[in-house]
Coordinates of C-alpha atoms in Angstrom, one line a residue:
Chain A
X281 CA -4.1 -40.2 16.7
X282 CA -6.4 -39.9 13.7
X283 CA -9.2 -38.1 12.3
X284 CA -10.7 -35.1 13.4
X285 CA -11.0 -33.8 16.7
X286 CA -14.3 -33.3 17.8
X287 CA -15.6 -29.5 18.0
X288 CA -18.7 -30.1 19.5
X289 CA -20.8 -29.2 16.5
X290 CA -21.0 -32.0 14.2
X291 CA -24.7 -33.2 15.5
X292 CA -27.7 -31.2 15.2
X293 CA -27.7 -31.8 19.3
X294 CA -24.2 -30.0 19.1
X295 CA -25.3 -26.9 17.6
X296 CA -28.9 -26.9 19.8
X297 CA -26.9 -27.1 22.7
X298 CA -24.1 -24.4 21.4
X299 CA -27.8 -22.1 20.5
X300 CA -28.9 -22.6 24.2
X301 CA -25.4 -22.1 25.7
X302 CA -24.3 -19.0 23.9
X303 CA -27.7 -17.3 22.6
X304 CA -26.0 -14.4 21.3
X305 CA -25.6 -15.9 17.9
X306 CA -28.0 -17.1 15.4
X307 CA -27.9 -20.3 13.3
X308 CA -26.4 -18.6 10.1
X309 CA -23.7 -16.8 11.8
X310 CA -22.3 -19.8 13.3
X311 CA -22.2 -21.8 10.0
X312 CA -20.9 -19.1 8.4
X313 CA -17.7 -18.7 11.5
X314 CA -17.3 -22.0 11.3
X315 CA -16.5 -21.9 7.8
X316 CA -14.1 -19.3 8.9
X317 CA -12.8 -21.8 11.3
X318 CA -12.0 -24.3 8.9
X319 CA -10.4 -21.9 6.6
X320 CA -8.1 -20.6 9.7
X321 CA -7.4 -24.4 10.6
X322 CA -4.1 -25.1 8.4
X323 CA -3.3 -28.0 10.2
X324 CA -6.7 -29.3 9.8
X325 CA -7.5 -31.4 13.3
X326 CA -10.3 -29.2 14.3
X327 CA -8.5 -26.3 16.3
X328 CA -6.5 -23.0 16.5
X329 CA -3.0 -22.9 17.5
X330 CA -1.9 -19.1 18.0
X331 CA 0.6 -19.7 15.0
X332 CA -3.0 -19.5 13.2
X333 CA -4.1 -16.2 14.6
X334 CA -0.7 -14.9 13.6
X335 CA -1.4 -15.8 10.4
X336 CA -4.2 -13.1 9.9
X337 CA -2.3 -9.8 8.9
X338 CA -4.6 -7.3 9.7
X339 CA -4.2 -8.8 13.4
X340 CA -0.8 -9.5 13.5
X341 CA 0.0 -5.6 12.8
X342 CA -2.6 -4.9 15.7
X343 CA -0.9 -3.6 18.9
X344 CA -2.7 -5.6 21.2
X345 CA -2.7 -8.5 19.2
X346 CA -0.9 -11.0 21.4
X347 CA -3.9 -9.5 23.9
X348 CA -6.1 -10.4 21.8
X349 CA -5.6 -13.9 20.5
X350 CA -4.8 -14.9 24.2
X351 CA -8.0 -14.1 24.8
X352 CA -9.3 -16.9 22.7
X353 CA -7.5 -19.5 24.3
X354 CA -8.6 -21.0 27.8
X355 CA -6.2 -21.1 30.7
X356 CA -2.7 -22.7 30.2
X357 CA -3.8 -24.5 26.5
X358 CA -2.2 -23.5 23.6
X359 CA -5.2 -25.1 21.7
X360 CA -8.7 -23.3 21.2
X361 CA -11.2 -25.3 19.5
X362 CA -14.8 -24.2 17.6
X363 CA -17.1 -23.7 21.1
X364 CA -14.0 -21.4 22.2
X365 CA -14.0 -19.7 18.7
X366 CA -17.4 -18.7 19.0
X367 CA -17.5 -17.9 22.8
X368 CA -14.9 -15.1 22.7
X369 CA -16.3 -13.7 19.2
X370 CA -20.4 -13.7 20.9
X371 CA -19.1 -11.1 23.1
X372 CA -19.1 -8.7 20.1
X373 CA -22.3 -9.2 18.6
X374 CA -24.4 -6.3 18.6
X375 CA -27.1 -5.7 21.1
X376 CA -30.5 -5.8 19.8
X377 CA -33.5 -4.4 20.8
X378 CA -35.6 -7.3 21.1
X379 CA -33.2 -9.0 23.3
X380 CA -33.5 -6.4 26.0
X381 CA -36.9 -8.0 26.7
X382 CA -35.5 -11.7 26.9
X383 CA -35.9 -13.6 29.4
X384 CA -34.7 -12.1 32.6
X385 CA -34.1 -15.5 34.6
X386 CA -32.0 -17.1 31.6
X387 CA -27.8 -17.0 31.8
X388 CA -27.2 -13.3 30.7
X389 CA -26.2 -12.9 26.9
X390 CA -22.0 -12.7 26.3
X391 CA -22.6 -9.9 24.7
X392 CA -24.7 -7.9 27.4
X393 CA -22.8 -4.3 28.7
X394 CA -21.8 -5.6 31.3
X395 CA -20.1 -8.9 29.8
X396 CA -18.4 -6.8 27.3
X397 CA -16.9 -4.7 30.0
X398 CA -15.5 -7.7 31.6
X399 CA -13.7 -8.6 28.2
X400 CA -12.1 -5.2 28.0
X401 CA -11.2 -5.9 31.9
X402 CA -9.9 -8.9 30.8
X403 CA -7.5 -8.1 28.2
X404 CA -6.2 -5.2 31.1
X405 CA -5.9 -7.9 34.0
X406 CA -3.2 -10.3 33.3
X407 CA -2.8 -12.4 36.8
X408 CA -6.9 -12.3 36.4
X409 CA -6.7 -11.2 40.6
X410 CA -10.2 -8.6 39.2
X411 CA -7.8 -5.8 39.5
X412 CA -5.8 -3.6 37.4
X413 CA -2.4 -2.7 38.8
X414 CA -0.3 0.0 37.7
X415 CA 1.9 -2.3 36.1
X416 CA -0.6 -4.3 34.5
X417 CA -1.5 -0.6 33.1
X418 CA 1.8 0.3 32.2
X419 CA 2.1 -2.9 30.2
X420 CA -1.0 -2.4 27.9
X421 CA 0.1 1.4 27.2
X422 CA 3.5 0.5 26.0
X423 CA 2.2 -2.5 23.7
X424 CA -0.6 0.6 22.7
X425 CA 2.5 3.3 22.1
X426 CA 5.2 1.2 21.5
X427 CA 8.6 3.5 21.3
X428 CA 7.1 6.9 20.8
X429 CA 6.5 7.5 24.4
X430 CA 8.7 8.2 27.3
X431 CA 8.7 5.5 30.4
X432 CA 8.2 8.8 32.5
X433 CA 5.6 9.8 30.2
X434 CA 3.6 6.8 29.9
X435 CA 4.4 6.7 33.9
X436 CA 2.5 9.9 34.3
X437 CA -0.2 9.4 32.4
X438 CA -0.7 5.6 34.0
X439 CA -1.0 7.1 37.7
X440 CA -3.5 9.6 36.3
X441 CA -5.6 7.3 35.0
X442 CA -5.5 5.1 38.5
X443 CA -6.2 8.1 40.4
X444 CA -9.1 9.1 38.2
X445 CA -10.6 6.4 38.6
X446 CA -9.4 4.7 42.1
X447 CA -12.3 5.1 44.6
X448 CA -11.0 2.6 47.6
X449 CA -7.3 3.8 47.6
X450 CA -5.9 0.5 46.8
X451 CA -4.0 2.4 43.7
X452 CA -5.2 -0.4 41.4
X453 CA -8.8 -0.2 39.5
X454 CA -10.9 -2.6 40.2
X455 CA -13.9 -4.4 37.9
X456 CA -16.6 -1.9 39.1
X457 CA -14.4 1.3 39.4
X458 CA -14.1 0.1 35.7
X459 CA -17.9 -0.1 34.9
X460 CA -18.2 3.4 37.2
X461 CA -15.5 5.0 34.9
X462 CA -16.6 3.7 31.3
X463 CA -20.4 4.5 32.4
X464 CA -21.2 7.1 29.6
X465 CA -19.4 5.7 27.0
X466 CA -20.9 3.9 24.5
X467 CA -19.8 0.2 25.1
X468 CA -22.2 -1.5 22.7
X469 CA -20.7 0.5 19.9
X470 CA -17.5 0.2 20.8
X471 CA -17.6 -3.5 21.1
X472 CA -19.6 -4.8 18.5
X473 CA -18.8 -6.0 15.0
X474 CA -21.2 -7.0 12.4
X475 CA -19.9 -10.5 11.1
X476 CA -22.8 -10.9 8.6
X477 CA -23.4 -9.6 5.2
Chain B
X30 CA -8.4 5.2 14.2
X31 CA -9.0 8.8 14.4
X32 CA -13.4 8.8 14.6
X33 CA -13.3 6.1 16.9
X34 CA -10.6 7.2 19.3
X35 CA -10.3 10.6 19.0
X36 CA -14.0 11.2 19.1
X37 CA -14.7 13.2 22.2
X38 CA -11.3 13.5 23.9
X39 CA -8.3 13.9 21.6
X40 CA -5.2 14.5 23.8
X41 CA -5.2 11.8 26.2
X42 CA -6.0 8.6 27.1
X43 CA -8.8 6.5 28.4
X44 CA -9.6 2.8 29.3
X45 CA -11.9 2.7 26.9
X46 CA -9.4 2.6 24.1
X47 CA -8.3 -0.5 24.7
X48 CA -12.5 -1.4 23.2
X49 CA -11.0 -0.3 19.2
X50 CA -8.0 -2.3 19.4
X51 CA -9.8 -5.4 20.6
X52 CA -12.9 -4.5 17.8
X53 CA -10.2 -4.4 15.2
X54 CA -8.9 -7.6 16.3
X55 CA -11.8 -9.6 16.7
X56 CA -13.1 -8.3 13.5
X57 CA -10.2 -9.4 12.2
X58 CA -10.6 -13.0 13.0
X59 CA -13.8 -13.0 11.8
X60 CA -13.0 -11.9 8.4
X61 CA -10.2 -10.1 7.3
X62 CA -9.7 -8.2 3.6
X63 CA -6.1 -10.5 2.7
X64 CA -6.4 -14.0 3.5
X65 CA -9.6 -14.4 1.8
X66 CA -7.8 -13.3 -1.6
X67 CA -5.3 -16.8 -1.4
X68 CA -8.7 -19.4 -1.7
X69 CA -11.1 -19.1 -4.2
X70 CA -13.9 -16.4 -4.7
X71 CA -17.0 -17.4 -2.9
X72 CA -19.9 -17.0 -5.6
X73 CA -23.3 -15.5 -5.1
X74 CA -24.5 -18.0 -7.2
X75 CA -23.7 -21.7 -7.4
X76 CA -22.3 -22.8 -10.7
X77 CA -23.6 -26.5 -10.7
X78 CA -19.4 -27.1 -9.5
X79 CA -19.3 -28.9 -6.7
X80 CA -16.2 -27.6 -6.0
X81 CA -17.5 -23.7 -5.4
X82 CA -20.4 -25.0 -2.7
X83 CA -18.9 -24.6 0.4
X84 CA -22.3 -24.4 2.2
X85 CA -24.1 -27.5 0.6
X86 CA -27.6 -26.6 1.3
X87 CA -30.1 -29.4 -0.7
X88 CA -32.4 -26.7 -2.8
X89 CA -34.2 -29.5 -4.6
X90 CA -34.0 -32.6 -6.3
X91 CA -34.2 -30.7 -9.9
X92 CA -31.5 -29.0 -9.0
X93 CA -29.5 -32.1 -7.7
X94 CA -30.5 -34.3 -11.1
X95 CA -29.3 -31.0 -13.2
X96 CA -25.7 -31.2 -10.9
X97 CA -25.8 -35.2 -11.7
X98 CA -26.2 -34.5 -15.7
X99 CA -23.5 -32.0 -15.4
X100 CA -21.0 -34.2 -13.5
X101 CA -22.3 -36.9 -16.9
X102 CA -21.2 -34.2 -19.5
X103 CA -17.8 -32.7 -18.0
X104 CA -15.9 -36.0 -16.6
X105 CA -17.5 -38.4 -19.3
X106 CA -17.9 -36.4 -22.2
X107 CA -15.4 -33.1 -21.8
X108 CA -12.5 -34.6 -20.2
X109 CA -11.6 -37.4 -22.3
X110 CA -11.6 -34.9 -24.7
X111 CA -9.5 -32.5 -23.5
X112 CA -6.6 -34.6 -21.7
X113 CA -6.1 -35.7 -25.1
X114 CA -5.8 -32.8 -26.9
X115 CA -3.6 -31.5 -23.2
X116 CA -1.0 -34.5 -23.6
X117 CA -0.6 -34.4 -27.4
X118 CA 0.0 -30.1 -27.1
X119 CA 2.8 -31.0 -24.7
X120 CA 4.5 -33.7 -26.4
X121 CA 4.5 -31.5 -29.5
X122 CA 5.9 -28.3 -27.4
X123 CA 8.7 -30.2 -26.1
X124 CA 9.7 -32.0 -29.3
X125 CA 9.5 -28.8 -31.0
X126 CA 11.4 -26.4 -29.2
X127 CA 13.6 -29.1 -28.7
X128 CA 14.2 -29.0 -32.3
X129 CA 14.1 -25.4 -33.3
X130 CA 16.1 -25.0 -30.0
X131 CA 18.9 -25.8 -32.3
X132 CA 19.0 -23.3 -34.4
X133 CA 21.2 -20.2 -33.8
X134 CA 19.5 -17.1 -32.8
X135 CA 16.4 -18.3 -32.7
X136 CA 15.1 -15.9 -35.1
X137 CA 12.8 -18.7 -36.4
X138 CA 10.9 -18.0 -32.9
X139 CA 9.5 -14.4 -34.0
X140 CA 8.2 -15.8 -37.5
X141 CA 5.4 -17.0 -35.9
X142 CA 3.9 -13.7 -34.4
X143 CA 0.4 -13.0 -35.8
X144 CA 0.0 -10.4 -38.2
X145 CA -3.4 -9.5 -36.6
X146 CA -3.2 -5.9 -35.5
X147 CA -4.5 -5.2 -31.9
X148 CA -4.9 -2.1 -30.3
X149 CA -2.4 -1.1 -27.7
X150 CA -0.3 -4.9 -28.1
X151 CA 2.9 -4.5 -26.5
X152 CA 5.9 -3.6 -28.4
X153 CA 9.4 -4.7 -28.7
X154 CA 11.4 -3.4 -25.9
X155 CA 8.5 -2.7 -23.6
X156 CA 7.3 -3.8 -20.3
X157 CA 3.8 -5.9 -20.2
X158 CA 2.7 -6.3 -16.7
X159 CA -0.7 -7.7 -15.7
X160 CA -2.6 -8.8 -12.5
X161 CA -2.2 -12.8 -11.8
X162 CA -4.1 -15.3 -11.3
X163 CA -2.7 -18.1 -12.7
X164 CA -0.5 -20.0 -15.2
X165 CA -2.7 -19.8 -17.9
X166 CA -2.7 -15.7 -17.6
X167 CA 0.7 -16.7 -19.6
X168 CA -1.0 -19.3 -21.9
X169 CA -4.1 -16.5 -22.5
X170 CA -1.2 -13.7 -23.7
X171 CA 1.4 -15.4 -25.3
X172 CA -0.9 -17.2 -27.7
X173 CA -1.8 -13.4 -28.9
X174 CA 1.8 -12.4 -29.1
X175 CA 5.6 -13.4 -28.0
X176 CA 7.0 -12.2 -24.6
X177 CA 9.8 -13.2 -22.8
X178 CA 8.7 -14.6 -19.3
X179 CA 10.2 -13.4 -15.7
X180 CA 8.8 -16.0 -13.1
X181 CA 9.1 -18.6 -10.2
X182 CA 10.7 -21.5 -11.5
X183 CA 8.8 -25.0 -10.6
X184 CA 9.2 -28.4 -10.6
X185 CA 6.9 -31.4 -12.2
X186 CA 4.9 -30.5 -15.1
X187 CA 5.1 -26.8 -15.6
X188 CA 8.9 -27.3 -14.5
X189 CA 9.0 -29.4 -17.8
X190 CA 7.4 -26.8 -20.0
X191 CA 9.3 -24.2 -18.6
X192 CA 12.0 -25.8 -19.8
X193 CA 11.2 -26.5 -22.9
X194 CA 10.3 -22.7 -23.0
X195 CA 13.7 -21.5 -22.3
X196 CA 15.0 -23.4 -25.2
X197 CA 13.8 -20.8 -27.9
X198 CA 13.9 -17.7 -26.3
X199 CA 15.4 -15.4 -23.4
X200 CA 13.3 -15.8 -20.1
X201 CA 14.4 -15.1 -16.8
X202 CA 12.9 -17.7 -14.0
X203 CA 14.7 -17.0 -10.8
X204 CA 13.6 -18.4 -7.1
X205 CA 11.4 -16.5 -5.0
X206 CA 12.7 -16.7 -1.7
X207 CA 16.2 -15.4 -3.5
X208 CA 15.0 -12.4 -5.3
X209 CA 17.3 -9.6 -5.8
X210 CA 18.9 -7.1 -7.7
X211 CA 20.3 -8.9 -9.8
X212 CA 17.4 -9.6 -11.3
X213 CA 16.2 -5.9 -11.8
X214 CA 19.4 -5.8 -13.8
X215 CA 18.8 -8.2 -16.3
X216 CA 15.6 -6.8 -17.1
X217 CA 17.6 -3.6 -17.6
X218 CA 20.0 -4.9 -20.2
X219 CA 16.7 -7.0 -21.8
X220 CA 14.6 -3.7 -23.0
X221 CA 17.7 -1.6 -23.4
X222 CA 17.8 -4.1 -26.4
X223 CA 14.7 -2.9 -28.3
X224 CA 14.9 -6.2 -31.0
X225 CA 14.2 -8.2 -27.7
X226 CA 10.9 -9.3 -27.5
X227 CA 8.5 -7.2 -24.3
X228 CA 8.6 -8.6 -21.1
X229 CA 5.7 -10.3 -19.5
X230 CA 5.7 -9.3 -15.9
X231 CA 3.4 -9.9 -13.1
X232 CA 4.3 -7.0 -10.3
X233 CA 2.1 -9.2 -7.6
X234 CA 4.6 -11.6 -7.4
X235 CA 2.2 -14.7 -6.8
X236 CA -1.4 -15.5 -7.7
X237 CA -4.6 -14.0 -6.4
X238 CA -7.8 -15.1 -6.8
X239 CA -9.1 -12.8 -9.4
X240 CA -11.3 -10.5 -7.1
X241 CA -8.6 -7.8 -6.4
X242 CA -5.7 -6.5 -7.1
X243 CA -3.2 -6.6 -4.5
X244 CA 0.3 -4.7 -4.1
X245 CA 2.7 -4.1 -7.4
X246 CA 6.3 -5.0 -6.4
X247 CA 8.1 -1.7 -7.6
X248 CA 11.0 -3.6 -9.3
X249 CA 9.4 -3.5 -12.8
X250 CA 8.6 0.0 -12.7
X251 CA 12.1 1.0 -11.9
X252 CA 13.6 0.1 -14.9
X253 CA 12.4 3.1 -16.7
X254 CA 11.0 2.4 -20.1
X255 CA 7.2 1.6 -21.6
X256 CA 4.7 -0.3 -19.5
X257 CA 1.8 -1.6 -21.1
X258 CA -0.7 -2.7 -18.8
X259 CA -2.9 -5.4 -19.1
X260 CA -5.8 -6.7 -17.3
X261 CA -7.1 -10.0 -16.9
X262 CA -10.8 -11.1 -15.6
X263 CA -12.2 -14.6 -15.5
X264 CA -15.4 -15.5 -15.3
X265 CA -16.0 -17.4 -12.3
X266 CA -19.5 -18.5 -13.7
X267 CA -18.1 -21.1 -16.0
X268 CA -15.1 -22.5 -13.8
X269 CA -12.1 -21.1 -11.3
X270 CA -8.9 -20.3 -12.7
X271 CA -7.4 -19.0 -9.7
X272 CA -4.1 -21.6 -8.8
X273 CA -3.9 -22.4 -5.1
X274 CA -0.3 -23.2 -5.4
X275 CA -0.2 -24.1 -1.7
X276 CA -2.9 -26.0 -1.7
X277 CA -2.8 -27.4 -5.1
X278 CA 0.1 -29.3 -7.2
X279 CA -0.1 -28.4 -11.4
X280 CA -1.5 -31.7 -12.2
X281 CA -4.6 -31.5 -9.6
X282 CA -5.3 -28.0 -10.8
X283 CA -4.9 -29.3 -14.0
X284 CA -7.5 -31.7 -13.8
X285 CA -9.7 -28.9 -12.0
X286 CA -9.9 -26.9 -14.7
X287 CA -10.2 -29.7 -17.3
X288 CA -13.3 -30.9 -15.5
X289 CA -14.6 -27.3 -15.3
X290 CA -17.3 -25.8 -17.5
X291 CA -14.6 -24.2 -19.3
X292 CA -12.3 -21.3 -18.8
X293 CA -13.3 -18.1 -19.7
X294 CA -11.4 -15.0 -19.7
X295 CA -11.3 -11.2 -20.8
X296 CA -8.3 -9.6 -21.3
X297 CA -8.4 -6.1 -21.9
X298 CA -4.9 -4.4 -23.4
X299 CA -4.7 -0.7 -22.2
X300 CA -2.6 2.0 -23.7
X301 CA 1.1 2.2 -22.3
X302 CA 2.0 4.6 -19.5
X303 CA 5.4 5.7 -18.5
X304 CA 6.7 6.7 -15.0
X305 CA 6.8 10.8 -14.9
X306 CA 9.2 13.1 -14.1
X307 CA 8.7 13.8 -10.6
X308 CA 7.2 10.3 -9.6
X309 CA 8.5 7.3 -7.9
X310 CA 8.4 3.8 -8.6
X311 CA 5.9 2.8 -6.1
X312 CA 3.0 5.6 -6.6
X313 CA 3.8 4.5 -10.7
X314 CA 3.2 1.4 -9.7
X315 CA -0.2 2.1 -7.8
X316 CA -1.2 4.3 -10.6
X317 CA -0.6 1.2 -12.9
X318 CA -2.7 -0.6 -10.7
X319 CA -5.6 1.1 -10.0
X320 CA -6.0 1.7 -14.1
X321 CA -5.8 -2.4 -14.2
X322 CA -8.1 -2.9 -11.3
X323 CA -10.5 -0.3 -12.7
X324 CA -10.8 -1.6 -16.3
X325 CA -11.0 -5.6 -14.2
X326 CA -14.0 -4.9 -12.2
X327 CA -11.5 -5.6 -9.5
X328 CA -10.9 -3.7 -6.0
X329 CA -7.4 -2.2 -5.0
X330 CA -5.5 -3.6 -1.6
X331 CA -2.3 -2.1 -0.4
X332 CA -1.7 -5.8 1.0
X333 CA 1.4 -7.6 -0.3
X334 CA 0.6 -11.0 -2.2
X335 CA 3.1 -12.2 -0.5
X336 CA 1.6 -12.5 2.7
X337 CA 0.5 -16.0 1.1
X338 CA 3.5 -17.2 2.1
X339 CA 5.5 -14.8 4.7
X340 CA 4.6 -12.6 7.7
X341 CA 3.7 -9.5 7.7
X342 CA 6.5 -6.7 8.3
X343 CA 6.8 -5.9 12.3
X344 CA 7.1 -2.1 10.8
X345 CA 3.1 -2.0 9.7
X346 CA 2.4 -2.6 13.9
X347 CA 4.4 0.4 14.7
X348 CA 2.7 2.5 12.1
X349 CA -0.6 1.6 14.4
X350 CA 1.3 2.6 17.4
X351 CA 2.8 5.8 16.3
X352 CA -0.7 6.6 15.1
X353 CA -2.0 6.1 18.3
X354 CA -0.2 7.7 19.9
X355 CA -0.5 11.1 18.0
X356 CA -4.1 10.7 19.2
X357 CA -3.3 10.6 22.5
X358 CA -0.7 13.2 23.3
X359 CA -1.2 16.2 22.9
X360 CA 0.1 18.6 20.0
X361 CA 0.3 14.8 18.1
X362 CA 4.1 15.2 18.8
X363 CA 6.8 13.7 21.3
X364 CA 9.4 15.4 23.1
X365 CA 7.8 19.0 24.0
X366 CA 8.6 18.1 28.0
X367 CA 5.1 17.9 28.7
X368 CA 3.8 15.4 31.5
X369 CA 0.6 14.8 31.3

């Protein structure tokens, strides 16, 4: 076990391939997050551990946090390495104009609408069954309120928002009675950063 | 928190809230305002240093024969030089406070303050606290005057001249991870006794790189008494001071800045302040440090330096949640019986 473990950007194919695969992101940005990467990488062998998410204060105060960096990290590893980096952060990179008239045929953007939604889904549906049970509800609230709300309170408030927005009675909100809900809100806004100077 | 969330429908709570959160976070990840202030300062300019180019990008061959001539000059003609000059200082430091370390009193110590007059200089009996960067902060002020020294003891090489340090006069090196009380009480009983020399204090606790100030422990400014501030830039055109003590030992920083165009560094004395009536410790201690950071050309974080090392308090998450949740309820208060 030596050396660095590759992150699938070390040739010039790597980052074509990484351009093609996730075209939300322009040459610059990724240098400049994988900089980032690096800097994050304590134990220097060319990935995250969550121990180095934790390590980032302004996240580790966040309420979701825990949410959050588990998004990063594919199913079951406790490892996320540069590709995965980059994939969950494309989802927040603004929309541009000019992309509207891409290529409709090619894999849609990770940070179209519609993919941005799904990462907001995601963070809601633990057991990843495309539905969001009351429970699954429940639990995002109290890591949102923590103590200063009531579990009849929060109970309350958790059925209203399933009833709102349940259209096929199954008391649980599915993926596109999530899009239907959310439909004038501003999702690009919401859910984009800008991560260059 | 409040634009973002609040915006159309203060008073309860929608999916779509879950979006700022996850924003936050992943902005976060991207870049965040604290860990950045534990490496270096990224310049907008490259200072022929190989060490500062992070992104090598090959301008042009001038460029590369100018770095080339510069590598020539510091390690060939600079260094030599200066590790010289660096091993002859210390063997004449140890030797001599060895020696006047023998002496009673020590008064032979204070003989050897200046007589230049400087605006503002701390006095006997007062506080001196500054923003930190690195060891050489201490080298920069005490060669323009005495102070006693509260600090992190180390091992190795500045271990050694701490040492020799505490032969000739009163300093107070404690452990970090042990901090307490006790400490704040010693520097009590050391400005209560005004023929002491001023204490040389750095309220951040550890080093930052130089770009910003970060929080001032409240300790020092508890004590009551005079607190001159001091401020202390470098100019990161002509080498990095900034001590990576977690990434760096002494002697590799050492060497670092030995091979660096040189070191320096503006230091700017300001007039004293004192805590008022109906103030406490910690909003005199931001007030110190926003008169520091201003005069510095530095920014102001709330963050605690110590974040270097430790995690961040669990109590800073349930701020976030308590704030949330004032958006979201309504009235911003618990416990009216309300079910929503």
């Amino acid at each position: 076990m030596g050396g660095k473990k590759p992150t699938g950007v070390e040739t010039k194919e790597g980052i074509t391939d990484m351009l093609f695969f996730f075209s939300s992101v322009s040459h610059s940005q990724i240098t400049r997050l994988y900089s980032r990467f690096t800097s994050l990488d304590k134990g220097e062998n060319g990935t995250l551990s969550r121990e180095d998410f934790q390590r980032i204060p302004e996240l580790a105060i966040n309420p979701l946090g825990d949410r959050i960096i588990n998004a990063f990290f594919p199913e079951g590893e406790d490892q996320v390495n540069f590709r995965g980096f980059m994939r969950t952060l494309a989802h927040f990179r603004p929309i541009e104009d000019n992309e509207k008239s891409k290529d409709q045929n090619g894999p849609e953007p990770l940070n179209s609408r519609s993919n941005k939604l799904h990462f907001a889904f995601r963070l809601y549906d633990l057991d990843k069954d495309d539905k969001i049970s009351r429970d699954e509800l429940l639990q995002v609230l109290r890591m949102m309120v923590g103590v200063n709300i009531s579990d009849e309170q929060l109970g309350s408030i958790a059925d209203r928002t399933i009833q709102e927005a349940d259209q096929d009675g199954d008391c649980a909100i599915s993926f596109a009675e999530f899009v239907k809900v959310l439909e004038k809100v501003d999702v690009e806004q919401k859910m984009s950063i800008r991560f260059l100077h | 928190m409040e634009k973002e969330i609040a915006g159309q429908h203060r008073g309860y709570f929608s999916l779509a809230d879950i979006m700022y959160f996850a924003k936050k976070g992943c902005e976060a990840v991207a870049e965040d305002e604290v860990t950045q202030r534990f490496t270096s300062e990224e310049l907008l300019s490259w200072n022929l240093l190989s060490r500062t180019n992070a992104n090598f990008h090959r301008v042009s061959w001038q460029l590369t024969a100018v770095w080339v001539i510069g590598i020539l000059i510091r390690y060939c003609l600079l260094v030599p030089f200066r590790i010289f000059l660096a091993f002859f200082s210390i063997l004449l430091l140890v030797s001599a406070t060895t020696v006047v370390g023998q002496f009673p009193n020590g008064r032979w110590v204070n003989y050897s303050h200046g007589c230049c007059y400087r605006e503002n200089r701390p006095q006997k009996g007062g506080i001196c606290v500054a923003n930190h960067t690195s060891p050489l902060d201490v080298l920069i002020l005490a060669s323009d005057g005495c102070y006693s020294l509260v600090g992190q003891v180390h091992g190795g090489l500045l271990g050694l001249i701490q040492k020799s340090c505490m032969q000739t006069s009163q300093h107070v090196l404690f452990e970090r991870s042990e901090m307490k009380d006790r400490h704040l009480v010693r520097k009590r009983e050391h400005i209560a006794d005004k023929a002491k020399l001023p204490i040389l204090i750095f309220p951040e606790g550890t080093c930052i790189n130089n770009t910003s100030v970060m929080m001032f422990k409240k300790g020092s400014f508890e004590v009551g008494g005079i607190i001159h501030p001091v401020a202390i830039k470098y100019d990161p055109r002509f080498g990095d001071a900034f001590w990576n003590s977690t990434k760096y030992s002494m002697m590799t920083y050492s060497f670092n800045v030995l091979t660096s165009w040189a070191i320096v560094c503006n230091v700017w004395y300001l007039p004293p302040m004192v805590k008022e009536e109906e103030e406490d410790a910690v909003h005199f201690a931001n007030r110190v440090k926003a008169v520091i950071a201003a005069r510095g050309g530095m920014s102001v974080l709330p963050w605690d330096g110590g974040l270097k090392r430790k995690k961040v308090k669990e109590s800073f998450k349930e701020e976030q949640q308590k704030k949330y949740c004032q958006l979201v309820t309504e009235n911003g208060f618990m416990g009216n019986g309300n079910v929503y």
